[in-house]
Short mmCIF file of C-alpha atoms in Angstrom, two decimals:
data_model
loop_
_atom_site.label_atom_id
_atom_site.label_comp_id
_atom_site.label_asym_id
_atom_site.label_seq_id
_atom_site.Cartn_x
_atom_site.Cartn_y
_atom_site.Cartn_z
CA MET A 1 18.11 -3.77 -8.90
CA PRO A 2 16.08 -6.97 -8.95
CA LEU A 3 12.32 -6.90 -8.52
CA PHE A 4 11.51 -4.76 -5.45
CA LYS A 5 8.22 -6.45 -4.60
CA LYS A 6 5.52 -8.69 -5.99
CA ILE A 7 2.00 -8.64 -4.55
CA GLU A 8 -0.21 -11.65 -5.20
CA PHE A 9 -3.49 -9.83 -4.74
CA ASN A 10 -5.55 -12.85 -5.78
CA PRO A 11 -5.15 -15.72 -8.26
CA ALA A 12 -6.29 -13.41 -11.07
CA THR A 13 -4.33 -10.29 -10.15
CA GLN A 14 -0.62 -9.61 -9.55
CA ILE A 15 1.23 -6.35 -8.86
CA TYR A 16 4.95 -5.94 -9.61
CA ILE A 17 7.11 -3.07 -8.27
CA TRP A 18 10.59 -2.09 -9.48
CA LYS A 19 13.02 0.27 -7.74
CA ILE A 20 14.95 2.00 -10.48
CA THR A 21 18.63 2.09 -9.54
CA GLU A 22 20.06 1.18 -12.95
CA SER A 23 21.42 3.61 -15.50
CA PHE A 24 19.60 4.19 -18.77
CA GLU A 25 22.36 2.29 -20.60
CA GLN A 26 22.06 -0.78 -18.37
CA LEU A 27 18.28 -0.93 -18.66
CA PHE A 28 18.40 -0.39 -22.43
CA GLU A 29 20.81 -3.32 -22.83
CA GLU A 30 18.66 -5.64 -20.73
CA VAL A 31 15.30 -5.27 -22.49
CA GLN A 32 14.00 -5.69 -26.01
CA LEU A 33 11.72 -3.04 -27.47
CA ASN A 34 9.30 -3.32 -30.35
CA PRO A 35 9.78 -0.75 -33.15
CA VAL A 36 6.99 1.55 -31.88
CA CYS A 37 8.52 1.71 -28.40
CA GLN A 38 12.02 2.19 -29.80
CA GLU A 39 10.72 5.32 -31.50
CA ARG A 40 8.87 6.45 -28.35
CA ILE A 41 11.92 6.21 -26.13
CA ALA A 42 14.12 7.95 -28.70
CA ASN A 43 11.75 10.93 -28.58
CA MET A 44 11.71 11.19 -24.77
CA LYS A 45 13.67 14.19 -23.51
CA SER A 46 13.84 13.16 -19.85
CA GLU A 47 16.23 10.39 -18.84
CA MET A 48 14.11 9.77 -15.75
CA HIS A 49 11.13 9.11 -18.00
CA GLN A 50 13.24 6.86 -20.22
CA ARG A 51 14.43 4.82 -17.23
CA GLY A 52 10.86 4.52 -15.95
CA PHE A 53 9.70 3.35 -19.37
CA LEU A 54 12.47 0.74 -19.58
CA SER A 55 11.94 -0.47 -16.00
CA VAL A 56 8.33 -1.23 -16.91
CA ARG A 57 9.71 -3.61 -19.56
CA LYS A 58 11.76 -5.29 -16.82
CA LEU A 59 8.51 -5.76 -14.90
CA LEU A 60 6.87 -7.24 -17.98
CA ASN A 61 9.71 -9.77 -18.11
CA GLU A 62 9.12 -10.62 -14.44
CA ALA A 63 5.48 -11.30 -15.29
CA GLY A 64 6.40 -13.57 -18.20
CA TYR A 65 5.86 -11.03 -20.99
CA THR A 66 7.99 -8.89 -23.29
CA ASP A 67 7.44 -5.52 -24.90
CA PHE A 68 6.17 -7.38 -27.96
CA ASP A 69 3.20 -8.64 -25.93
CA LEU A 70 2.13 -5.06 -25.19
CA TYR A 71 0.34 -2.54 -27.38
CA TYR A 72 -1.33 0.84 -26.89
CA ASP A 73 -4.71 1.90 -28.23
CA GLU A 74 -5.52 5.26 -29.85
CA PHE A 75 -6.00 6.83 -26.40
CA GLY A 76 -2.61 5.64 -25.14
CA LYS A 77 -4.05 2.93 -22.91
CA PRO A 78 -1.86 -0.22 -22.67
CA HIS A 79 -3.21 -3.67 -23.51
CA LEU A 80 -1.81 -7.21 -23.62
CA HIS A 81 -2.28 -9.35 -26.70
CA ASP A 82 -3.44 -12.31 -24.56
CA GLY A 83 -6.48 -10.35 -23.40
CA LYS A 84 -5.45 -9.81 -19.79
CA HIS A 85 -5.82 -6.30 -18.36
CA ILE A 86 -2.72 -4.25 -17.59
CA SER A 87 -2.08 -0.85 -16.05
CA ILE A 88 1.30 0.89 -15.79
CA THR A 89 2.78 3.60 -13.60
CA HIS A 90 6.16 5.11 -12.78
CA SER A 91 7.31 8.01 -10.64
CA HIS A 92 10.90 9.01 -9.90
CA GLN A 93 12.72 5.83 -8.74
CA PHE A 94 9.73 3.46 -8.71
CA SER A 95 7.65 1.80 -11.39
CA SER A 96 4.82 -0.69 -11.12
CA ILE A 97 2.43 -2.73 -13.23
CA ILE A 98 -0.75 -4.58 -12.38
CA ILE A 99 -1.89 -7.53 -14.52
CA SER A 100 -5.29 -9.08 -14.04
CA GLU A 101 -8.17 -10.95 -15.56
CA GLU A 102 -10.28 -8.12 -14.10
CA VAL A 103 -10.44 -4.46 -15.13
CA VAL A 104 -7.70 -2.65 -13.15
CA GLY A 105 -5.84 0.64 -12.81
CA ILE A 106 -2.70 1.58 -10.86
CA ASP A 107 -0.77 4.69 -9.83
CA ILE A 108 2.34 5.38 -7.75
CA GLU A 109 3.15 8.85 -6.42
CA LEU A 110 5.90 10.43 -4.33
CA GLN A 111 4.49 11.91 -1.13
CA ARG A 112 5.41 15.60 -1.25
CA GLU A 113 4.18 18.94 0.02
CA LYS A 114 3.57 20.22 -3.50
CA ILE A 115 0.29 18.30 -3.61
CA ILE A 116 -1.25 20.69 -1.03
CA ARG A 117 -1.06 23.53 -3.55
CA ILE A 118 -3.12 21.67 -6.14
CA ALA A 119 -5.60 19.93 -3.81
CA ASP A 120 -8.44 22.27 -4.88
CA LYS A 121 -8.01 21.08 -8.45
CA PHE A 122 -8.80 17.42 -7.76
CA CYS A 123 -10.65 17.29 -4.42
CA ASN A 124 -14.22 18.28 -3.71
CA ALA A 125 -16.35 16.08 -1.42
CA GLU A 126 -13.12 14.76 0.14
CA PHE A 127 -12.58 18.06 1.99
CA GLN A 128 -15.42 17.02 4.32
CA TYR A 129 -13.14 14.46 5.98
CA LEU A 130 -9.66 15.91 5.35
CA ASN A 131 -7.88 17.77 8.16
CA ARG A 132 -5.58 20.45 6.76
CA GLU A 133 -4.04 21.07 10.18
CA GLU A 134 -2.32 17.66 10.34
CA THR A 135 0.14 18.38 7.55
CA ALA A 136 1.91 15.01 7.27
CA ASP A 137 -1.34 13.04 7.27
CA TYR A 138 -2.94 15.59 4.95
CA ILE A 139 -0.18 15.08 2.38
CA LYS A 140 -0.47 11.30 2.60
CA LYS A 141 -4.26 11.35 2.29
CA LEU A 142 -4.15 13.74 -0.66
CA THR A 143 -1.63 11.41 -2.33
CA VAL A 144 -3.98 8.45 -1.84
CA ILE A 145 -6.90 10.45 -3.27
CA TRP A 146 -4.90 11.58 -6.29
CA GLY A 147 -3.63 8.03 -6.89
CA ALA A 148 -7.13 6.57 -6.62
CA LYS A 149 -8.53 9.06 -9.11
CA GLU A 150 -5.61 8.52 -11.48
CA ALA A 151 -6.09 4.74 -11.30
CA ILE A 152 -9.83 5.08 -12.02
CA PHE A 153 -9.15 7.44 -14.91
CA LYS A 154 -6.74 4.89 -16.38
CA ILE A 155 -9.55 2.33 -16.26
CA GLN A 156 -12.25 4.53 -17.79
CA ASN A 157 -9.94 6.66 -19.95
CA GLU A 158 -12.62 8.97 -21.37
CA LYS A 159 -12.20 12.55 -22.46
CA GLY A 160 -14.00 15.00 -20.22
CA ILE A 161 -13.69 13.14 -16.91
CA SER A 162 -12.85 15.58 -14.12
CA PHE A 163 -11.02 14.28 -11.05
CA LYS A 164 -12.72 16.98 -8.96
CA ASP A 165 -16.26 16.78 -10.31
CA HIS A 166 -16.73 13.19 -11.40
CA ILE A 167 -14.68 10.97 -9.05
CA ALA A 168 -15.20 10.86 -5.28
CA VAL A 169 -13.11 8.87 -2.80
CA ASN A 170 -14.82 7.74 0.39
CA SER A 171 -13.44 8.62 3.82
CA PHE A 172 -10.52 6.47 4.98
CA ASP A 173 -7.85 6.32 7.69
CA LEU A 174 -4.16 5.93 6.91
CA ASN A 175 -4.05 2.60 8.73
CA GLN A 176 -6.58 1.21 6.26
CA THR A 177 -5.43 -0.76 3.25
CA ASP A 178 -8.54 -0.14 1.19
CA THR A 179 -11.48 2.19 0.60
CA VAL A 180 -14.17 2.80 -2.01
CA ALA A 181 -14.49 5.41 -4.76
CA ASN A 182 -17.25 6.30 -7.20
CA LEU A 183 -17.28 7.61 -10.74
CA HIS A 184 -20.30 9.59 -11.92
CA PHE A 185 -19.85 10.80 -15.48
CA GLY A 186 -22.45 11.18 -18.19
CA GLY A 187 -24.54 8.05 -17.94
CA LEU A 188 -21.87 6.18 -16.01
CA ASP A 189 -22.26 5.32 -12.33
CA LYS A 190 -19.48 2.97 -11.22
CA GLU A 191 -18.02 1.90 -7.89
CA PHE A 192 -14.39 0.88 -7.40
CA GLN A 193 -12.51 -0.85 -4.62
CA ILE A 194 -9.34 1.09 -3.89
CA PHE A 195 -6.27 -0.58 -2.38
CA ILE A 196 -3.44 1.37 -0.74
CA GLU A 197 0.17 0.40 -0.13
CA GLU A 198 3.09 2.50 1.11
CA VAL A 199 6.40 1.95 -0.68
CA GLU A 200 9.12 3.89 1.13
CA ASP A 201 8.13 7.57 0.62
CA PHE A 202 5.69 6.68 -2.14
CA THR A 203 2.02 5.74 -2.19
CA LEU A 204 0.88 2.91 -4.46
CA VAL A 205 -2.83 2.82 -5.22
CA TYR A 206 -4.69 0.33 -7.37
CA ALA A 207 -8.34 0.15 -8.31
CA LEU A 208 -10.65 -2.70 -9.28
CA GLU A 209 -14.16 -2.16 -10.56
CA LYS A 210 -16.77 -3.58 -8.18
#
């Protein structure tokens, strides 16, 4: 389908969201891939992953770029040749990118009960304000916390960072559109502004370093 949504966060930062309804064949015909990405997609075993990968290239087109403007560093982090910052995410039928003159990270996640089973692996201080009895809200809040930590990890992208031990998300209500998170790792002590958006049954979270 066409672009699902564009968010003009500020003059320096734009978010693009795609709802993936196309087949792999349609998406593959509509985008151009550089040789590295042609090899990457040929080696992907999941068609869902392939479609997510290709839909990101559709989003690049919406933002005025092509796959040839994008490259990945040795850690797998994406970069644009023009020097702007980019972060990429896709999950099931949604994909999203954020492009900015500032350092940014983004994540989109399907809200599902499965996240309750792994909460102990990525939450620590957050349990002080989470209410496990309110199941629907608990799932949504856990999804925000996971997305925030994933977005921060995409920014910092250093081996050894633990979501549970090194990243803490401040208390927030589900009617809020933003909160704050902190990264304490090695000699690093950074604060991030976290922004939250619901997209159907998904949670979109993006982070900017304060």
